Amino acid sequence: MLYILALLIGVIAGLRAMTAPAAVAWGAYLGWLPVAGTWASFMGHWAAVGIFTILAIVELVTDQLPSTPSRKVPQQFGARILLGAFSGAVLGAAGGATIVCLIAGAIGAVIGTLGGAEARGRLAAAFGKDPPAAFIEDAVAIIGGLLIVAAA
């Protein structure tokens, strides 16, 4: 079950790169993820929650701008894979399966990045513009991320 959740948090990272680590940090802070005493214990600190939450909000705002580059650009694609792997590894640290969950998170990020780009393109075409598609993607990422962390 933990491996599937790590894959899903990776998908969230593919949709919204900073939402996944923000959700994981909130989960650790609220005690949903038992990371105390592991390498990921810093994620339960208020500073990690604040930093990742601010970065997630900045990403949500800047993604609405017309100049936002495609998520398939190598730098953005690589960043999403790294953040998916990191978020999956934190989930794995809570359950003692860091490496496998790191890999599952990276695979999920690839799926989320490629599938999210396709879905967003179709939603934008259906609405005739991009902002409604971005808001739908934001809602899915935020709600999904919190549900995944709560389930872990």
JSON list of C-alpha atoms in Angstrom, two decimals:
[
{"chain": "A", "resi": 1, "resn": "MET", "atom": "CA", "xyz": [0.00, 0.00, 0.00]},
{"chain": "A", "resi": 2, "resn": "LEU", "atom": "CA", "xyz": [2.83, 2.40, 0.87]},
{"chain": "A", "resi": 3, "resn": "TYR", "atom": "CA", "xyz": [4.39, 1.90, -2.58]},
{"chain": "A", "resi": 4, "resn": "ILE", "atom": "CA", "xyz": [1.12, 2.86, -4.27]},
{"chain": "A", "resi": 5, "resn": "LEU", "atom": "CA", "xyz": [0.85, 5.98, -2.12]},
{"chain": "A", "resi": 6, "resn": "ALA", "atom": "CA", "xyz": [4.44, 6.89, -3.03]},
{"chain": "A", "resi": 7, "resn": "LEU", "atom": "CA", "xyz": [3.57, 6.45, -6.71]},
{"chain": "A", "resi": 8, "resn": "LEU", "atom": "CA", "xyz": [0.52, 8.66, -6.27]},
{"chain": "A", "resi": 9, "resn": "ILE", "atom": "CA", "xyz": [2.43, 11.42, -4.43]},
{"chain": "A", "resi": 10, "resn": "GLY", "atom": "CA", "xyz": [4.83, 11.30, -7.38]},
{"chain": "A", "resi": 11, "resn": "VAL", "atom": "CA", "xyz": [1.89, 11.85, -9.73]},
{"chain": "A", "resi": 12, "resn": "ILE", "atom": "CA", "xyz": [0.96, 14.89, -7.63]},
{"chain": "A", "resi": 13, "resn": "ALA", "atom": "CA", "xyz": [4.54, 16.16, -8.02]},
{"chain": "A", "resi": 14, "resn": "GLY", "atom": "CA", "xyz": [4.14, 15.73, -11.77]},
{"chain": "A", "resi": 15, "resn": "LEU", "atom": "CA", "xyz": [0.99, 17.86, -11.70]},
{"chain": "A", "resi": 16, "resn": "ARG", "atom": "CA", "xyz": [2.26, 20.46, -9.23]},
{"chain": "A", "resi": 17, "resn": "ALA", "atom": "CA", "xyz": [5.94, 20.07, -8.35]},
{"chain": "A", "resi": 18, "resn": "MET", "atom": "CA", "xyz": [5.90, 21.86, -4.99]},
{"chain": "A", "resi": 19, "resn": "THR", "atom": "CA", "xyz": [2.50, 20.64, -3.80]},
{"chain": "A", "resi": 20, "resn": "ALA", "atom": "CA", "xyz": [3.81, 17.11, -3.15]},
{"chain": "A", "resi": 21, "resn": "PRO", "atom": "CA", "xyz": [6.60, 18.10, -0.73]},
{"chain": "A", "resi": 22, "resn": "ALA", "atom": "CA", "xyz": [4.28, 20.67, 0.89]},
{"chain": "A", "resi": 23, "resn": "ALA", "atom": "CA", "xyz": [1.67, 17.95, 1.51]},
{"chain": "A", "resi": 24, "resn": "VAL", "atom": "CA", "xyz": [4.33, 15.61, 2.88]},
{"chain": "A", "resi": 25, "resn": "ALA", "atom": "CA", "xyz": [5.70, 18.34, 5.15]},
{"chain": "A", "resi": 26, "resn": "TRP", "atom": "CA", "xyz": [2.22, 19.10, 6.47]},
{"chain": "A", "resi": 27, "resn": "GLY", "atom": "CA", "xyz": [1.62, 15.40, 7.04]},
{"chain": "A", "resi": 28, "resn": "ALA", "atom": "CA", "xyz": [4.85, 15.10, 9.02]},
{"chain": "A", "resi": 29, "resn": "TYR", "atom": "CA", "xyz": [4.11, 18.29, 10.97]},
{"chain": "A", "resi": 30, "resn": "LEU", "atom": "CA", "xyz": [0.60, 17.13, 11.89]},
{"chain": "A", "resi": 31, "resn": "GLY", "atom": "CA", "xyz": [1.87, 13.70, 12.93]},
{"chain": "A", "resi": 32, "resn": "TRP", "atom": "CA", "xyz": [0.20, 11.79, 10.08]},
{"chain": "A", "resi": 33, "resn": "LEU", "atom": "CA", "xyz": [3.63, 10.62, 8.87]},
{"chain": "A", "resi": 34, "resn": "PRO", "atom": "CA", "xyz": [5.80, 9.18, 11.63]},
{"chain": "A", "resi": 35, "resn": "VAL", "atom": "CA", "xyz": [9.16, 10.47, 10.40]},
{"chain": "A", "resi": 36, "resn": "ALA", "atom": "CA", "xyz": [10.63, 11.36, 13.81]},
{"chain": "A", "resi": 37, "resn": "GLY", "atom": "CA", "xyz": [13.95, 9.60, 14.23]},
{"chain": "A", "resi": 38, "resn": "THR", "atom": "CA", "xyz": [14.45, 9.08, 10.48]},
{"chain": "A", "resi": 39, "resn": "TRP", "atom": "CA", "xyz": [16.51, 11.01, 7.95]},
{"chain": "A", "resi": 40, "resn": "ALA", "atom": "CA", "xyz": [13.27, 12.81, 6.99]},
{"chain": "A", "resi": 41, "resn": "SER", "atom": "CA", "xyz": [12.51, 14.14, 10.49]},
{"chain": "A", "resi": 42, "resn": "PHE", "atom": "CA", "xyz": [13.25, 17.70, 9.33]},
{"chain": "A", "resi": 43, "resn": "MET", "atom": "CA", "xyz": [10.05, 17.56, 7.26]},
{"chain": "A", "resi": 44, "resn": "GLY", "atom": "CA", "xyz": [8.02, 17.74, 10.47]},
{"chain": "A", "resi": 45, "resn": "HIS", "atom": "CA", "xyz": [9.55, 21.06, 11.46]},
{"chain": "A", "resi": 46, "resn": "TRP", "atom": "CA", "xyz": [7.50, 24.23, 11.07]},
{"chain": "A", "resi": 47, "resn": "ALA", "atom": "CA", "xyz": [10.24, 25.77, 8.89]},
{"chain": "A", "resi": 48, "resn": "ALA", "atom": "CA", "xyz": [9.95, 22.97, 6.29]},
{"chain": "A", "resi": 49, "resn": "VAL", "atom": "CA", "xyz": [6.18, 23.36, 6.29]},
{"chain": "A", "resi": 50, "resn": "GLY", "atom": "CA", "xyz": [6.51, 27.12, 5.78]},
{"chain": "A", "resi": 51, "resn": "ILE", "atom": "CA", "xyz": [9.12, 26.92, 3.04]},
{"chain": "A", "resi": 52, "resn": "PHE", "atom": "CA", "xyz": [7.35, 24.22, 1.02]},
{"chain": "A", "resi": 53, "resn": "THR", "atom": "CA", "xyz": [3.94, 25.87, 1.47]},
{"chain": "A", "resi": 54, "resn": "ILE", "atom": "CA", "xyz": [5.25, 29.23, 0.24]},
{"chain": "A", "resi": 55, "resn": "LEU", "atom": "CA", "xyz": [6.94, 27.56, -2.73]},
{"chain": "A", "resi": 56, "resn": "ALA", "atom": "CA", "xyz": [3.71, 25.70, -3.56]},
{"chain": "A", "resi": 57, "resn": "ILE", "atom": "CA", "xyz": [1.71, 28.93, -3.47]},
{"chain": "A", "resi": 58, "resn": "VAL", "atom": "CA", "xyz": [4.27, 30.68, -5.67]},
{"chain": "A", "resi": 59, "resn": "GLU", "atom": "CA", "xyz": [4.05, 27.81, -8.14]},
{"chain": "A", "resi": 60, "resn": "LEU", "atom": "CA", "xyz": [0.25, 27.97, -8.18]},
{"chain": "A", "resi": 61, "resn": "VAL", "atom": "CA", "xyz": [0.35, 31.70, -8.92]},
{"chain": "A", "resi": 62, "resn": "THR", "atom": "CA", "xyz": [3.13, 31.65, -11.52]},
{"chain": "A", "resi": 63, "resn": "ASP", "atom": "CA", "xyz": [1.55, 28.73, -13.36]},
{"chain": "A", "resi": 64, "resn": "GLN", "atom": "CA", "xyz": [-1.33, 31.02, -14.26]},
{"chain": "A", "resi": 65, "resn": "LEU", "atom": "CA", "xyz": [1.02, 33.37, -16.12]},
{"chain": "A", "resi": 66, "resn": "PRO", "atom": "CA", "xyz": [1.20, 33.21, -19.93]},
{"chain": "A", "resi": 67, "resn": "SER", "atom": "CA", "xyz": [5.01, 33.03, -19.83]},
{"chain": "A", "resi": 68, "resn": "THR", "atom": "CA", "xyz": [5.14, 29.81, -17.79]},
{"chain": "A", "resi": 69, "resn": "PRO", "atom": "CA", "xyz": [7.28, 27.24, -19.62]},
{"chain": "A", "resi": 70, "resn": "SER", "atom": "CA", "xyz": [6.00, 23.78, -20.44]},
{"chain": "A", "resi": 71, "resn": "ARG", "atom": "CA", "xyz": [6.40, 21.13, -17.76]},
{"chain": "A", "resi": 72, "resn": "LYS", "atom": "CA", "xyz": [8.09, 19.01, -20.42]},
{"chain": "A", "resi": 73, "resn": "VAL", "atom": "CA", "xyz": [11.07, 21.41, -20.63]},
{"chain": "A", "resi": 74, "resn": "PRO", "atom": "CA", "xyz": [14.04, 19.32, -19.39]},
{"chain": "A", "resi": 75, "resn": "GLN", "atom": "CA", "xyz": [14.69, 21.50, -16.31]},
{"chain": "A", "resi": 76, "resn": "GLN", "atom": "CA", "xyz": [11.06, 21.41, -15.18]},
{"chain": "A", "resi": 77, "resn": "PHE", "atom": "CA", "xyz": [10.67, 17.75, -16.03]},
{"chain": "A", "resi": 78, "resn": "GLY", "atom": "CA", "xyz": [13.81, 16.88, -14.06]},
{"chain": "A", "resi": 79, "resn": "ALA", "atom": "CA", "xyz": [12.71, 19.00, -11.10]},
{"chain": "A", "resi": 80, "resn": "ARG", "atom": "CA", "xyz": [9.33, 17.26, -11.00]},
{"chain": "A", "resi": 81, "resn": "ILE", "atom": "CA", "xyz": [11.01, 13.84, -11.04]},
{"chain": "A", "resi": 82, "resn": "LEU", "atom": "CA", "xyz": [13.35, 14.86, -8.20]},
{"chain": "A", "resi": 83, "resn": "LEU", "atom": "CA", "xyz": [10.52, 16.27, -6.11]},
{"chain": "A", "resi": 84, "resn": "GLY", "atom": "CA", "xyz": [8.38, 13.19, -6.76]},
{"chain": "A", "resi": 85, "resn": "ALA", "atom": "CA", "xyz": [11.26, 10.94, -5.74]},
{"chain": "A", "resi": 86, "resn": "PHE", "atom": "CA", "xyz": [11.93, 13.05, -2.63]},
{"chain": "A", "resi": 87, "resn": "SER", "atom": "CA", "xyz": [8.26, 13.06, -1.59]},
{"chain": "A", "resi": 88, "resn": "GLY", "atom": "CA", "xyz": [7.99, 9.32, -2.16]},
{"chain": "A", "resi": 89, "resn": "ALA", "atom": "CA", "xyz": [11.16, 8.76, -0.13]},
{"chain": "A", "resi": 90, "resn": "VAL", "atom": "CA", "xyz": [9.73, 10.74, 2.79]},
{"chain": "A", "resi": 91, "resn": "LEU", "atom": "CA", "xyz": [6.60, 8.58, 2.70]},
{"chain": "A", "resi": 92, "resn": "GLY", "atom": "CA", "xyz": [8.86, 5.54, 2.58]},
{"chain": "A", "resi": 93, "resn": "ALA", "atom": "CA", "xyz": [10.92, 6.76, 5.52]},
{"chain": "A", "resi": 94, "resn": "ALA", "atom": "CA", "xyz": [7.77, 6.77, 7.60]},
{"chain": "A", "resi": 95, "resn": "GLY", "atom": "CA", "xyz": [7.26, 3.09, 6.75]},
{"chain": "A", "resi": 96, "resn": "GLY", "atom": "CA", "xyz": [10.85, 1.90, 6.48]},
{"chain": "A", "resi": 97, "resn": "ALA", "atom": "CA", "xyz": [10.88, 1.56, 2.68]},
{"chain": "A", "resi": 98, "resn": "THR", "atom": "CA", "xyz": [12.78, 4.67, 1.57]},
{"chain": "A", "resi": 99, "resn": "ILE", "atom": "CA", "xyz": [14.49, 3.39, -1.59]},
{"chain": "A", "resi": 100, "resn": "VAL", "atom": "CA", "xyz": [11.52, 1.57, -3.11]},
{"chain": "A", "resi": 101, "resn": "CYS", "atom": "CA", "xyz": [9.22, 4.52, -2.39]},
{"chain": "A", "resi": 102, "resn": "LEU", "atom": "CA", "xyz": [11.81, 6.91, -3.84]},
{"chain": "A", "resi": 103, "resn": "ILE", "atom": "CA", "xyz": [11.71, 4.95, -7.10]},
{"chain": "A", "resi": 104, "resn": "ALA", "atom": "CA", "xyz": [7.90, 4.75, -7.02]},
{"chain": "A", "resi": 105, "resn": "GLY", "atom": "CA", "xyz": [7.71, 8.53, -6.47]},
{"chain": "A", "resi": 106, "resn": "ALA", "atom": "CA", "xyz": [10.00, 9.18, -9.44]},
{"chain": "A", "resi": 107, "resn": "ILE", "atom": "CA", "xyz": [7.94, 6.91, -11.69]},
{"chain": "A", "resi": 108, "resn": "GLY", "atom": "CA", "xyz": [4.77, 8.62, -10.49]},
{"chain": "A", "resi": 109, "resn": "ALA", "atom": "CA", "xyz": [6.26, 12.03, -11.29]},
{"chain": "A", "resi": 110, "resn": "VAL", "atom": "CA", "xyz": [6.95, 10.94, -14.88]},
{"chain": "A", "resi": 111, "resn": "ILE", "atom": "CA", "xyz": [3.37, 9.69, -15.20]},
{"chain": "A", "resi": 112, "resn": "GLY", "atom": "CA", "xyz": [1.95, 12.86, -13.63]},
{"chain": "A", "resi": 113, "resn": "THR", "atom": "CA", "xyz": [4.09, 15.17, -15.75]},
{"chain": "A", "resi": 114, "resn": "LEU", "atom": "CA", "xyz": [3.30, 13.56, -19.08]},
{"chain": "A", "resi": 115, "resn": "GLY", "atom": "CA", "xyz": [-0.30, 12.68, -18.29]},
{"chain": "A", "resi": 116, "resn": "GLY", "atom": "CA", "xyz": [-0.96, 16.03, -16.64]},
{"chain": "A", "resi": 117, "resn": "ALA", "atom": "CA", "xyz": [0.34, 17.94, -19.64]},
{"chain": "A", "resi": 118, "resn": "GLU", "atom": "CA", "xyz": [-1.95, 15.94, -21.91]},
{"chain": "A", "resi": 119, "resn": "ALA", "atom": "CA", "xyz": [-4.98, 16.33, -19.63]},
{"chain": "A", "resi": 120, "resn": "ARG", "atom": "CA", "xyz": [-4.38, 20.05, -19.15]},
{"chain": "A", "resi": 121, "resn": "GLY", "atom": "CA", "xyz": [-4.11, 20.55, -22.91]},
{"chain": "A", "resi": 122, "resn": "ARG", "atom": "CA", "xyz": [-7.44, 18.80, -23.42]},
{"chain": "A", "resi": 123, "resn": "LEU", "atom": "CA", "xyz": [-9.11, 20.74, -20.60]},
{"chain": "A", "resi": 124, "resn": "ALA", "atom": "CA", "xyz": [-7.78, 24.02, -21.95]},
{"chain": "A", "resi": 125, "resn": "ALA", "atom": "CA", "xyz": [-9.12, 23.17, -25.42]},
{"chain": "A", "resi": 126, "resn": "ALA", "atom": "CA", "xyz": [-12.51, 22.28, -23.93]},
{"chain": "A", "resi": 127, "resn": "PHE", "atom": "CA", "xyz": [-12.72, 25.56, -22.00]},
{"chain": "A", "resi": 128, "resn": "GLY", "atom": "CA", "xyz": [-11.19, 27.60, -24.80]},
{"chain": "A", "resi": 129, "resn": "LYS", "atom": "CA", "xyz": [-8.56, 28.99, -22.40]},
{"chain": "A", "resi": 130, "resn": "ASP", "atom": "CA", "xyz": [-6.03, 27.74, -19.89]},
{"chain": "A", "resi": 131, "resn": "PRO", "atom": "CA", "xyz": [-6.91, 29.25, -16.46]},
{"chain": "A", "resi": 132, "resn": "PRO", "atom": "CA", "xyz": [-9.92, 27.00, -15.74]},
{"chain": "A", "resi": 133, "resn": "ALA", "atom": "CA", "xyz": [-7.81, 23.95, -16.59]},
{"chain": "A", "resi": 134, "resn": "ALA", "atom": "CA", "xyz": [-5.07, 25.19, -14.27]},
{"chain": "A", "resi": 135, "resn": "PHE", "atom": "CA", "xyz": [-7.54, 25.68, -11.42]},
{"chain": "A", "resi": 136, "resn": "ILE", "atom": "CA", "xyz": [-8.88, 22.14, -11.87]},
{"chain": "A", "resi": 137, "resn": "GLU", "atom": "CA", "xyz": [-5.32, 20.81, -11.87]},
{"chain": "A", "resi": 138, "resn": "ASP", "atom": "CA", "xyz": [-4.56, 22.84, -8.72]},
{"chain": "A", "resi": 139, "resn": "ALA", "atom": "CA", "xyz": [-7.58, 21.43, -6.90]},
{"chain": "A", "resi": 140, "resn": "VAL", "atom": "CA", "xyz": [-6.76, 17.85, -7.87]},
{"chain": "A", "resi": 141, "resn": "ALA", "atom": "CA", "xyz": [-3.13, 18.26, -6.76]},
{"chain": "A", "resi": 142, "resn": "ILE", "atom": "CA", "xyz": [-3.88, 19.90, -3.41]},
{"chain": "A", "resi": 143, "resn": "ILE", "atom": "CA", "xyz": [-6.77, 17.66, -2.38]},
{"chain": "A", "resi": 144, "resn": "GLY", "atom": "CA", "xyz": [-5.10, 14.53, -3.73]},
{"chain": "A", "resi": 145, "resn": "GLY", "atom": "CA", "xyz": [-1.81, 15.30, -2.01]},
{"chain": "A", "resi": 146, "resn": "LEU", "atom": "CA", "xyz": [-3.43, 15.76, 1.38]},
{"chain": "A", "resi": 147, "resn": "LEU", "atom": "CA", "xyz": [-5.55, 12.63, 1.00]},
{"chain": "A", "resi": 148, "resn": "ILE", "atom": "CA", "xyz": [-2.51, 10.55, 0.05]},
{"chain": "A", "resi": 149, "resn": "VAL", "atom": "CA", "xyz": [-0.52, 11.77, 3.04]},
{"chain": "A", "resi": 150, "resn": "ALA", "atom": "CA", "xyz": [-3.46, 11.23, 5.38]},
{"chain": "A", "resi": 151, "resn": "ALA", "atom": "CA", "xyz": [-3.84, 7.66, 4.08]},
{"chain": "A", "resi": 152, "resn": "ALA", "atom": "CA", "xyz": [-0.16, 6.87, 4.65]}
]
